[in-house]
Coordinates of C-alpha atoms in Angstrom, one line a residue:
Chain E
X8 CA 187.3 172.5 113.2
X9 CA 184.5 170.2 114.2
X10 CA 186.5 169.0 117.2
X11 CA 187.0 172.6 118.4
X12 CA 183.2 173.5 118.3
X13 CA 182.3 170.3 119.9
X14 CA 185.0 170.9 122.7
X15 CA 183.7 174.4 122.7
X16 CA 180.0 173.3 123.4
X17 CA 180.9 170.6 126.0
X18 CA 182.8 173.4 127.7
X19 CA 179.9 175.8 127.7
X20 CA 177.5 173.1 129.0
X21 CA 179.8 172.2 131.6
X22 CA 180.2 175.9 133.0
X23 CA 176.7 177.1 132.3
X24 CA 176.3 178.5 136.0
X25 CA 179.5 180.3 135.4
X26 CA 178.8 181.6 132.1
X27 CA 175.5 182.9 133.3
X28 CA 177.1 184.4 136.4
X29 CA 179.5 186.2 134.4
X30 CA 176.7 187.5 132.1
X31 CA 174.9 188.7 135.4
X32 CA 171.7 186.6 134.4
X33 CA 169.7 183.5 135.5
X34 CA 167.3 181.6 133.3
X35 CA 164.3 181.9 135.6
X36 CA 163.7 185.5 136.1
X37 CA 160.9 187.2 134.2
X38 CA 161.7 190.9 132.9
X39 CA 158.3 192.1 131.9
X40 CA 159.6 195.6 131.4
X41 CA 161.7 194.5 128.5
X42 CA 158.6 193.4 126.3
X43 CA 156.2 195.0 124.2
X44 CA 153.0 194.4 125.6
X45 CA 151.0 196.4 122.8
X46 CA 152.5 193.4 120.5
X47 CA 151.6 190.6 122.7
X48 CA 154.9 190.4 124.4
X49 CA 157.4 190.8 121.6
X50 CA 161.0 191.8 123.0
X51 CA 161.5 195.5 122.9
X52 CA 164.2 196.7 120.5
X53 CA 165.8 195.2 117.5
X54 CA 167.0 191.4 117.0
X55 CA 165.0 190.1 119.8
X56 CA 165.9 192.5 122.5
X57 CA 169.8 192.3 122.2
X58 CA 171.6 194.5 124.6
X59 CA 174.6 194.8 126.8
X60 CA 172.7 193.4 129.6
X61 CA 171.1 190.5 127.7
X62 CA 173.5 189.4 125.2
X63 CA 171.3 187.4 122.9
X64 CA 168.1 189.3 123.8
X65 CA 165.4 188.1 126.0
X66 CA 162.6 185.3 125.5
X67 CA 159.3 186.4 124.0
X68 CA 156.3 186.2 126.3
X69 CA 158.5 185.8 129.5
X70 CA 161.6 188.3 129.1
X71 CA 163.5 185.6 130.6
X72 CA 167.3 186.0 129.7
X73 CA 168.1 184.1 126.5
X74 CA 171.8 183.8 127.0
X75 CA 171.4 182.0 130.3
X76 CA 168.7 180.0 128.9
X77 CA 170.8 178.9 126.1
X78 CA 173.9 178.0 128.1
X79 CA 171.7 176.1 130.7
X80 CA 169.9 174.3 127.6
X81 CA 173.4 173.2 126.3
X82 CA 173.8 171.6 129.5
X83 CA 170.5 169.6 129.3
X84 CA 170.8 168.7 125.7
X85 CA 174.1 167.6 125.8
X86 CA 174.0 165.8 129.5
X87 CA 171.0 163.8 128.2
X88 CA 172.7 162.9 124.8
X89 CA 175.8 161.6 126.5
X90 CA 173.8 159.8 129.3
X91 CA 171.8 158.1 126.6
X92 CA 174.8 157.1 124.6
X93 CA 176.8 155.9 127.6
X94 CA 173.8 153.6 128.7
X95 CA 173.1 152.3 125.1
X96 CA 176.9 151.4 124.7
X97 CA 176.8 149.6 128.0
X98 CA 173.6 147.5 127.3
X99 CA 174.6 147.0 123.8
X100 CA 178.0 145.7 125.0
X101 CA 176.6 143.4 127.6
X102 CA 174.1 141.9 125.1
X103 CA 176.2 141.8 122.2
X104 CA 179.1 139.9 123.6
X105 CA 176.7 137.7 125.6
X106 CA 175.1 136.8 122.2
X107 CA 178.5 136.6 120.5
X108 CA 180.1 134.3 123.0
X109 CA 177.0 132.6 124.6
X110 CA 176.5 129.6 122.2
X111 CA 173.9 129.0 119.8
X112 CA 170.5 129.3 121.9
X113 CA 171.6 132.3 123.8
X114 CA 172.6 133.9 120.3
X115 CA 169.7 132.8 118.9
X116 CA 167.4 134.1 121.6
X117 CA 169.3 137.2 122.2
X118 CA 169.4 138.1 118.2
X119 CA 165.8 137.8 118.0
X120 CA 165.3 140.0 120.9
X121 CA 167.6 142.7 119.4
X122 CA 165.9 142.4 116.1
X123 CA 162.6 143.2 118.0
X124 CA 164.2 146.5 119.7
X125 CA 165.4 147.6 116.4
X126 CA 161.8 147.2 114.8
X127 CA 160.2 149.4 117.6
X128 CA 159.0 152.7 116.7
X129 CA 161.3 154.7 119.0
X130 CA 159.7 158.1 118.8
X131 CA 156.3 156.9 119.0
X132 CA 156.9 154.8 122.1
X133 CA 159.1 157.2 123.8
X134 CA 156.4 159.8 123.6
X135 CA 153.9 157.3 125.2
X136 CA 156.2 156.4 127.8
X137 CA 157.2 160.1 128.7
X138 CA 153.6 161.0 128.7
X139 CA 152.6 158.4 131.3
X140 CA 155.5 159.0 134.0
X141 CA 154.7 161.4 136.6
X142 CA 155.8 165.0 136.1
X143 CA 157.7 165.2 139.4
X144 CA 160.5 162.6 138.1
X145 CA 163.6 164.1 137.3
X146 CA 163.0 164.7 133.4
X147 CA 166.5 164.7 132.0
X148 CA 167.7 161.4 133.8
X149 CA 164.2 160.0 132.6
X150 CA 164.8 161.0 129.2
X151 CA 168.3 159.5 128.9
X152 CA 166.9 156.3 130.3
X153 CA 163.7 156.3 128.0
X154 CA 166.1 157.0 124.8
X155 CA 168.7 154.5 125.9
X156 CA 166.4 151.7 126.8
X157 CA 164.8 152.1 123.2
X158 CA 167.9 152.6 121.2
X159 CA 170.6 150.1 122.2
X160 CA 169.9 147.6 119.6
X161 CA 172.3 149.1 117.0
X162 CA 175.2 148.6 119.5
X163 CA 174.3 145.2 120.4
X164 CA 174.0 144.2 116.7
X165 CA 177.8 145.6 115.8
X166 CA 179.1 144.0 119.2
X167 CA 177.7 140.7 118.4
X168 CA 179.2 140.7 114.8
X169 CA 182.5 141.9 115.9
X170 CA 182.6 139.2 119.1
X171 CA 181.7 136.6 116.5
X172 CA 184.8 137.4 114.4
X173 CA 186.8 138.1 117.4
X174 CA 186.3 134.7 119.2
X175 CA 187.5 132.8 116.3
X176 CA 191.0 134.5 116.7
X177 CA 194.2 132.3 117.9
X178 CA 194.7 134.3 120.8
X179 CA 191.1 134.0 122.2
X180 CA 191.6 130.1 121.4
X181 CA 194.9 130.3 123.4
X182 CA 193.2 131.9 126.2
X183 CA 190.3 129.4 126.6
X184 CA 193.1 126.6 126.5
X185 CA 194.7 128.0 129.2
X186 CA 191.7 127.8 131.4
X187 CA 190.2 131.3 131.2
X188 CA 186.5 131.5 132.1
X189 CA 184.2 133.0 129.6
X190 CA 183.8 136.4 131.7
X191 CA 187.6 136.7 131.7
X192 CA 187.7 136.2 128.1
X193 CA 185.0 138.9 127.4
X194 CA 186.8 141.2 129.5
X195 CA 190.6 140.6 128.9
X196 CA 190.5 139.2 125.0
X197 CA 187.4 140.4 123.4
X198 CA 186.6 143.8 125.0
X199 CA 189.8 145.5 123.8
X200 CA 189.0 144.5 120.3
X201 CA 185.5 145.8 120.4
X202 CA 186.9 149.5 121.1
X203 CA 187.4 150.9 117.8
X204 CA 184.0 149.8 116.0
X205 CA 181.7 150.5 119.2
X206 CA 183.6 154.0 119.5
X207 CA 183.2 154.8 116.0
X208 CA 179.4 153.9 116.3
X209 CA 178.7 155.8 119.5
X210 CA 180.3 158.9 117.9
X211 CA 177.4 158.9 115.5
X212 CA 174.8 158.0 118.2
X213 CA 175.8 161.0 120.2
X214 CA 174.4 163.5 117.7
X215 CA 171.2 161.0 117.1
X216 CA 170.4 161.1 120.4
X217 CA 170.7 164.9 120.7
X218 CA 168.0 165.1 117.8
X219 CA 166.0 162.7 119.5
X220 CA 166.2 164.5 122.9
X221 CA 165.4 167.9 120.9
X222 CA 162.4 166.3 119.2
X223 CA 160.7 164.8 122.2
X224 CA 161.3 168.4 124.0
X225 CA 159.9 169.7 121.0
X226 CA 156.7 167.8 121.2
X227 CA 156.4 168.7 124.8
X228 CA 157.2 165.5 126.7
X229 CA 161.0 166.3 127.2
X230 CA 162.3 168.7 130.0
X231 CA 159.6 170.8 131.4
X232 CA 159.7 174.7 132.2
X233 CA 161.6 176.4 134.0
X234 CA 164.5 174.0 133.0
X235 CA 165.5 175.1 129.5
X236 CA 166.3 172.8 126.3
X237 CA 167.0 173.7 123.0
X238 CA 164.3 171.5 121.4
X239 CA 161.8 173.1 123.9
X240 CA 162.7 176.6 123.1
X241 CA 162.0 175.9 119.4
X242 CA 158.8 174.4 120.4
X243 CA 157.9 177.8 121.8
X244 CA 159.4 179.4 119.1
X245 CA 156.7 178.1 116.6
X246 CA 154.3 180.5 118.1
X247 CA 156.7 183.6 118.1
X248 CA 158.7 182.9 114.7
X249 CA 156.6 185.6 112.9
X250 CA 157.1 188.3 115.3
X251 CA 160.6 187.5 116.9
X252 CA 162.5 185.3 114.3
X253 CA 165.7 185.6 116.6
X254 CA 164.0 183.1 118.9
X255 CA 164.2 180.6 116.2
X256 CA 167.7 181.4 114.9
X257 CA 169.8 181.5 117.9
X258 CA 168.7 178.1 119.6
X259 CA 168.3 176.7 116.2
X260 CA 171.8 177.9 114.9
X261 CA 173.4 176.5 118.0
X262 CA 171.7 173.4 117.8
X263 CA 172.9 172.7 114.4
X264 CA 176.2 174.0 115.0
X265 CA 176.7 171.3 117.6
X266 CA 175.1 168.5 115.8
X267 CA 177.3 169.3 112.7
X268 CA 180.6 169.4 114.9
X269 CA 179.7 166.1 116.3
X270 CA 178.8 164.6 113.1
X271 CA 182.3 165.8 111.7
X272 CA 184.1 164.5 114.6
X273 CA 182.4 161.1 114.2
X274 CA 183.4 161.2 110.7
X275 CA 186.8 161.9 111.4
X276 CA 187.0 159.0 114.1
X277 CA 185.9 156.6 111.5
X278 CA 188.4 157.6 109.0
X279 CA 191.0 157.4 111.7
X280 CA 189.9 154.0 113.3
X281 CA 188.7 152.3 110.1
X282 CA 191.1 152.7 107.2
X283 CA 189.0 150.5 105.0
X284 CA 185.6 152.3 105.0
X285 CA 187.3 155.7 104.7
X286 CA 188.1 154.7 101.0
X287 CA 184.2 154.6 100.1
X288 CA 183.2 157.3 102.5
X289 CA 186.0 159.8 101.7
Chain U
X10 CA 159.6 130.7 100.6
X11 CA 156.5 130.0 102.1
X12 CA 158.0 128.8 105.1
X13 CA 159.9 131.9 105.5
X14 CA 156.6 134.1 105.1
X15 CA 155.0 131.9 107.8
X16 CA 158.1 132.5 110.0
X17 CA 158.0 136.2 109.2
X18 CA 154.4 136.7 110.1
X19 CA 154.7 134.8 113.3
X20 CA 157.5 137.3 114.1
X21 CA 155.6 140.1 113.3
X22 CA 152.4 139.1 115.2
X23 CA 154.8 138.5 118.3
X24 CA 156.3 142.1 118.1
X25 CA 152.8 143.5 117.9
X26 CA 151.7 141.4 120.8
X27 CA 154.5 142.6 123.0
X28 CA 154.0 146.0 122.0
X29 CA 150.2 146.5 122.9
X30 CA 151.1 144.2 126.1
X31 CA 153.7 146.9 127.1
X32 CA 151.3 149.8 126.5
X33 CA 148.8 148.4 128.5
X34 CA 150.9 147.3 131.4
X35 CA 152.6 150.8 131.5
X36 CA 149.0 152.5 131.4
X37 CA 148.0 150.7 134.0
X38 CA 150.7 151.4 136.1
X39 CA 150.6 155.1 135.6
X40 CA 149.3 157.0 138.3
X41 CA 147.0 159.1 136.4
X42 CA 143.5 158.1 136.2
X43 CA 141.8 158.7 132.6
X44 CA 138.2 158.3 134.3
X45 CA 138.8 161.6 136.3
X46 CA 139.8 163.5 133.2
X47 CA 136.7 162.4 131.3
X48 CA 134.4 163.0 134.2
X49 CA 135.5 166.6 134.7
X50 CA 135.1 169.1 137.6
X51 CA 132.6 168.4 140.2
X52 CA 132.5 164.7 139.5
X53 CA 130.8 162.7 142.2
X54 CA 132.3 159.2 143.4
X55 CA 129.2 157.6 142.2
X56 CA 129.4 159.2 138.6
X57 CA 133.2 158.5 138.6
X58 CA 132.4 154.6 139.3
X59 CA 130.0 154.4 136.5
X60 CA 132.6 156.4 134.0
X61 CA 135.0 154.0 135.0
X62 CA 132.7 151.1 134.3
X63 CA 131.8 152.7 130.9
X64 CA 135.3 153.1 130.0
X65 CA 136.2 149.5 131.2
X66 CA 139.2 150.8 133.6
X67 CA 137.6 149.0 136.7
X68 CA 138.6 145.7 135.6
X69 CA 142.0 144.1 136.2
X70 CA 144.7 144.6 133.5
X71 CA 144.4 141.1 132.5
X72 CA 140.7 141.2 132.0
X73 CA 141.2 144.6 130.1
X74 CA 143.8 143.4 128.1
X75 CA 141.8 140.1 127.1
X76 CA 138.9 142.3 126.0
X77 CA 141.2 144.4 124.1
X78 CA 142.6 141.1 122.2
X79 CA 139.1 139.6 121.7
X80 CA 137.8 143.0 120.2
X81 CA 140.8 143.1 117.8
X82 CA 140.0 139.6 116.6
X83 CA 136.3 139.3 116.7
X84 CA 134.8 142.5 117.7
X85 CA 133.2 143.6 120.7
X86 CA 130.1 145.3 122.5
X87 CA 130.2 148.3 124.4
X88 CA 127.4 149.0 127.0
X89 CA 126.8 152.3 128.9
X90 CA 123.6 152.4 130.6
X91 CA 121.1 151.2 128.4
X92 CA 122.9 151.9 125.0
X93 CA 124.8 149.3 123.5
X94 CA 127.5 149.7 120.5
X95 CA 128.7 147.1 118.6
X96 CA 132.4 147.7 117.4
X97 CA 133.4 145.2 114.6
X98 CA 136.7 143.6 114.1
X99 CA 139.4 144.8 114.0
X100 CA 138.1 146.7 117.1
X101 CA 140.6 149.0 118.9
X102 CA 138.0 150.5 121.0
X103 CA 136.3 153.9 121.3
X104 CA 138.5 157.1 122.2
X105 CA 138.1 158.2 125.8
X106 CA 138.0 161.7 124.5
X107 CA 135.7 162.1 121.5
X108 CA 134.2 158.8 121.7
X109 CA 134.7 157.9 118.1
X110 CA 136.1 154.4 117.1
X111 CA 139.7 154.5 117.0
X112 CA 139.8 152.5 113.6
X113 CA 137.6 155.4 112.2
X114 CA 140.0 158.0 113.7
X115 CA 143.1 156.3 112.3
X116 CA 141.5 155.7 108.9
X117 CA 140.6 159.5 108.7
X118 CA 144.1 160.6 109.2
X119 CA 146.1 157.7 107.4
X120 CA 145.7 159.7 104.1
X121 CA 147.5 162.9 105.5
X122 CA 150.5 160.9 106.8
X123 CA 150.6 158.7 103.9
X124 CA 150.8 161.7 101.5
X125 CA 153.5 163.3 103.8
X126 CA 155.4 160.2 103.9
X127 CA 155.1 159.3 100.2
X128 CA 155.8 162.9 98.8
X129 CA 158.8 163.1 101.2
X130 CA 160.0 159.6 100.0
X131 CA 159.9 160.6 96.5
X132 CA 161.5 163.8 96.9
X133 CA 164.4 162.5 98.7
X134 CA 164.9 159.6 96.3
X135 CA 165.1 162.0 93.2
X136 CA 167.3 164.7 95.2
X137 CA 169.3 162.1 96.8
X138 CA 170.1 159.9 93.7
X139 CA 170.6 163.0 91.7
X140 CA 173.1 164.4 93.9
X141 CA 174.8 161.1 94.8
X142 CA 175.2 160.5 90.9
X143 CA 176.8 163.9 90.3
X144 CA 179.2 163.3 93.4
X145 CA 180.1 160.0 92.5
X146 CA 181.1 160.4 88.8
X147 CA 183.6 162.9 90.0
X148 CA 183.4 164.8 86.8
X149 CA 183.6 168.0 88.8
X150 CA 185.9 168.0 92.0
X151 CA 184.0 171.1 93.6
X152 CA 180.7 169.5 93.1
X153 CA 181.9 166.4 95.0
X154 CA 182.9 168.5 97.9
X155 CA 179.5 170.4 97.9
X156 CA 177.6 167.3 98.0
X157 CA 179.7 165.9 100.5
X158 CA 179.2 168.9 102.9
X159 CA 175.5 168.9 102.3
X160 CA 175.4 165.1 103.2
X161 CA 177.2 165.9 106.6
X162 CA 174.8 168.7 107.3
X163 CA 171.7 166.8 106.4
X164 CA 172.7 164.4 109.2
X165 CA 173.0 167.2 111.8
X166 CA 169.5 169.0 111.3
X167 CA 166.3 168.0 113.1
X168 CA 163.2 168.0 111.0
X169 CA 161.4 170.6 113.3
X170 CA 164.4 173.1 112.6
X171 CA 164.4 172.9 109.1
X172 CA 160.6 173.1 109.1
X173 CA 160.8 176.3 111.1
X174 CA 163.4 178.0 109.0
X175 CA 161.5 177.0 105.9
X176 CA 158.4 178.6 107.2
X177 CA 160.4 181.5 108.2
X178 CA 161.9 182.1 104.9
X179 CA 159.1 181.1 102.6
X180 CA 155.9 182.0 104.3
X181 CA 157.0 185.0 106.2
X182 CA 160.0 186.8 104.5
X183 CA 159.1 185.9 100.9
X184 CA 155.6 185.0 101.3
X185 CA 155.8 182.8 98.3
X186 CA 153.5 180.0 99.9
X187 CA 150.7 179.9 102.2
X188 CA 150.9 178.4 105.8
X189 CA 150.6 174.6 105.2
X190 CA 146.9 173.5 105.7
X191 CA 145.9 170.0 104.5
X192 CA 143.8 169.9 101.3
X193 CA 142.8 166.1 100.2
X194 CA 144.4 165.2 97.0
X195 CA 140.9 164.0 95.7
X196 CA 139.7 167.4 96.0
X197 CA 142.3 169.7 94.5
X198 CA 145.5 168.0 93.5
X199 CA 147.5 171.2 93.0
X200 CA 146.3 172.7 96.4
X201 CA 147.4 169.4 98.0
X202 CA 150.8 169.6 96.5
X203 CA 151.5 173.3 97.1
X204 CA 150.3 173.1 100.9
X205 CA 152.6 169.9 101.4
X206 CA 155.6 171.1 99.5
X207 CA 157.3 172.5 102.6
X208 CA 156.7 169.6 104.8
X209 CA 157.8 167.2 102.1
X210 CA 161.2 169.2 101.9
X211 CA 161.6 169.2 105.8
X212 CA 161.0 165.6 106.0
X213 CA 163.2 164.7 103.0
X214 CA 166.4 166.5 104.0
X215 CA 167.8 163.6 106.1
X216 CA 166.9 160.9 103.9
X217 CA 168.2 162.8 101.0
X218 CA 171.6 162.9 102.8
X219 CA 171.4 159.1 103.3
X220 CA 170.5 158.3 99.4
X221 CA 173.3 160.6 98.5
X222 CA 175.9 159.2 100.3
X223 CA 174.9 155.4 99.3
X224 CA 174.5 156.3 95.7
X225 CA 177.8 158.0 95.6
X226 CA 179.4 155.1 97.2
X227 CA 177.7 152.6 95.2
X228 CA 178.6 154.3 91.8
X229 CA 182.2 154.6 92.8
X230 CA 182.3 151.1 93.7
X231 CA 180.5 149.8 90.6
X232 CA 182.5 151.9 88.2
X233 CA 185.7 150.2 89.6
X234 CA 184.4 146.5 88.8
X235 CA 185.4 144.4 85.9
X236 CA 182.4 144.5 83.9
X237 CA 182.4 148.1 83.5
X238 CA 186.3 147.8 82.2
X239 CA 184.9 145.4 79.9
X240 CA 181.9 147.6 78.8
X241 CA 184.5 150.7 78.1
X242 CA 187.0 148.0 76.3
X243 CA 184.0 147.4 73.8
X244 CA 183.8 151.0 73.3
X245 CA 180.3 151.7 74.7
X246 CA 179.7 155.3 75.0
X247 CA 180.4 156.4 78.6
X248 CA 176.6 157.6 79.2
X249 CA 175.6 154.0 78.2
X250 CA 177.9 152.8 80.7
X251 CA 176.9 154.9 83.4
X252 CA 173.0 154.9 83.1
X253 CA 172.6 150.9 82.0
X254 CA 175.4 149.3 84.1
X255 CA 176.6 151.7 87.0
X256 CA 173.4 153.0 88.2
X257 CA 172.1 149.6 88.3
X258 CA 174.5 148.2 90.5
X259 CA 174.6 151.2 92.8
X260 CA 170.8 151.4 93.4
X261 CA 170.4 147.9 94.6
X262 CA 170.9 148.7 98.2
X263 CA 168.4 151.6 97.5
X264 CA 165.5 149.3 96.7
X265 CA 165.3 147.7 100.4
X266 CA 166.2 150.9 102.3
X267 CA 163.2 152.7 100.4
X268 CA 160.8 150.1 101.8
X269 CA 162.2 150.5 105.4
X270 CA 162.4 154.3 105.3
X271 CA 158.9 154.7 104.1
X272 CA 157.6 153.3 107.5
X273 CA 160.3 155.1 109.1
X274 CA 159.1 158.5 107.6
X275 CA 155.4 157.9 108.6
X276 CA 156.9 157.6 112.4
X277 CA 159.1 160.6 112.0
X278 CA 156.2 162.3 110.5
X279 CA 154.9 162.9 114.1
X280 CA 157.4 165.8 114.4
X281 CA 156.6 167.3 111.1
X282 CA 152.9 167.0 111.5
X283 CA 153.2 168.8 114.7
X284 CA 155.4 171.5 113.5
X285 CA 152.9 172.4 110.4
X286 CA 149.7 171.5 112.1
X287 CA 148.8 168.8 109.7
X288 CA 146.0 166.5 111.0
X289 CA 147.8 163.0 110.5
X290 CA 148.2 160.1 112.7
X291 CA 151.2 161.7 114.4
X292 CA 149.4 164.5 115.5
X293 CA 146.5 162.3 116.8
X294 CA 149.2 160.5 118.8
X295 CA 150.5 163.7 120.5
X296 CA 147.0 164.8 121.3
X297 CA 146.1 161.7 122.6
X298 CA 149.2 161.3 124.7
X299 CA 148.5 164.5 126.6
X300 CA 144.8 163.4 127.2
X301 CA 145.9 159.7 128.5
X302 CA 143.5 158.6 125.8
X303 CA 144.6 155.0 126.1
X304 CA 142.8 153.4 123.2
X305 CA 143.9 155.9 120.5
X306 CA 147.5 155.8 122.0
X307 CA 147.7 151.8 121.6
X308 CA 145.9 151.8 118.1
X309 CA 148.3 154.3 116.7
X310 CA 151.3 152.6 118.3
X311 CA 150.0 149.4 116.9
X312 CA 149.7 150.8 113.4
X313 CA 153.1 152.1 113.2
X314 CA 154.6 149.0 114.7
X315 CA 152.6 147.0 112.0
X316 CA 154.0 149.4 109.2
X317 CA 157.6 149.1 110.4
X318 CA 157.3 145.1 110.5
X319 CA 155.7 145.0 107.2
X320 CA 158.1 147.3 105.6
X321 CA 160.9 145.0 107.0
X322 CA 159.6 141.8 105.4
X323 CA 158.7 143.6 102.1
X324 CA 162.4 145.1 102.2
X325 CA 163.8 141.5 102.8
X326 CA 161.6 140.1 99.8
X327 CA 162.4 142.7 97.6
X328 CA 166.2 142.2 98.3
X329 CA 166.0 138.5 97.4
X330 CA 164.1 139.5 94.2
X331 CA 166.4 142.2 92.8
X332 CA 169.6 140.3 94.1
X333 CA 169.7 136.5 93.0
X334 CA 172.3 135.9 95.4
X335 CA 170.6 136.4 98.4
X336 CA 168.8 133.3 99.9
X337 CA 165.6 133.5 102.2
X338 CA 165.9 131.3 105.3

C-alpha cells in the first residue's frame, strides 16, 4: 500500500510536464477572471474553484492552476529530498568508512567532527545559510546541498559502527593478508555489508528531508515563486485558509500522503532487512 | 567526573566558536550589504561610509570577528559620531534593524519559546507514555494497532501542516478557541495556556509518536525479563508489576531523550512560531534573516547552539545518574 502510493507520487513527479499538458494548464499563467475580486481574490465557485478545466481549482490571489502547481510541486519536493538523501549517504559513507578503517587517530578526529555536525541546530543554520546566498542561484539544487551538508552525521555514525564490526570479520583479515589495499578492502569487502543498514536508514531520511524542505520553503527561504513547492503553497495558505480551505487541504493532504507512504516503505524495508529489530517494532 | 565535565565544556566552547566563525565568514562573503539596507533610499556615498563605520562592517572580517569575541567576553563600546554606548558582557552587539541590544532582544523573546517548548514537551511526554503503555501491555489488540498507526502517521506530518489544520478546525470551523496571541504566564496563566494550546499540540505530535514507540518497545522488553517473572511468581498484583517495575525500566531511555528533545523543540519552534505568529526567538530569527541583521542571526544561532550542547551534556549526566552501568569517560 505504502509502496504503491510512493511509486505513484514518484511517477507524478517524473511526468509533471506531461500531466500538466494533459490537463491543458501550466503553473505560471494567471487567471484573474476566475477570482472573486469583491472578496479579495478568493476563487469563484465552490471548493476553491474546482471545474472541468481546473481539476483542483485555482490558487487564491493569482488564479494559477492548482493541479499544474501541485504536480510540479511534487517534482521539486521529491527532487530536493532525493538529491539531499543521495548526497547525505555519499558523504556519510565516505566519512564513516574512513573513520572505521582509518586507525585510532583518524577515527578520533572524524568521530568528534561527526558529533559536532550532529549537534548543529540544522533548521536555524539552514535558514541563515539560505537567506545569504544570492537569489539567482538554482534554488532546488541549493536546498538539496544545504540539507545534505548539515544532515549527513547520522549516516556517518551508522557507517562507522558497522565498519568497525565488519573489519573484524575473517574475510576482511583474509583480504588484508592477501595484500589488498585499504581502498580495495573498503570497496570490495566492507561496502557490500553496509548496504542493508545504510539503505534502511536512508529510507527514513527521505521523508525527513522532505519535511525539512517543506519547512524551509514554508519559512520563505526555500524555492521562490513562480517555482511551486508544497511547503511554499502551505506558506501562502496561512493567509488564505479562512477564505479558501481547499488551498490548505490539497497540498497539505498530498504532502501527508506522500510522507506517510515513504515512512511505511521505510518501515517495511527495516522489517525485511533487519529481522532482529522487527521483533521490537512490529 | 570532573575531568569529564571539563572536556565536555571544552567541546561545547569549540562548537560555539566554530558556529560563530562560520556565520561571520558566510555573511562576509555574502554579496548583500547590510549598510545599504539600513541607509535606505537616496543614500549618499559619504553617508553610506558613515553607516558602514557605525555598524562596524567597514573592517576586515578578522577585525570584526575579534571585536565580536571581545564583546562577548568583556563587553565593548560602540561609538557613532559623538554618542558612545557601552554594551556590557556578554555583548552580542546591537541589531542593525531596531538598534536594540541583541542580548535584550533574545531575553525578551526567550520566555515565549520556552513556554512553547516546555508545554509541548510535557504534553508529548504524557500522551506518548500513555499511548505507549496502553499499546505495550497488549490488553487490547485493536488499541495496539491504532497506536501503531498513529505513531507512523506522527512521523509523516510536518509541524506547520498540523498547525494549519488545527487552526482551520478549532478557530475557523468550530470557533472553540481564539487565534493564538501570546499572553505572558505572569499576566494571566489561564489565557497563557488557552492561547498556547494549539501550538503545543502541533509541536507535540512528532515527539509523542517517538515517545509512544519507545515506551511500547521498552514495556514489552522489560515485561519479558527475569525479574518480572520472579515478581509474578511471588504473586504480586499485575498492576503493581506494571507500575513499579516494568514502567521504570521502560522509561530509562526517555529520561535522556527528554533533555535532548527540549532543546530540539526550541529550534523546531521556529516553524511553529512563524505559523502561529508567536513572538519567540524563532520568529526573531526569520525576521532578522530577511533583513540581513547579522548580530541578531549570530545571537539566535549561538543561543540555540548553546542550548543543544548543554542539553546533550545534561542528557549524558542524567543517563549516568539513572543507570549505574554507564560510566562517564
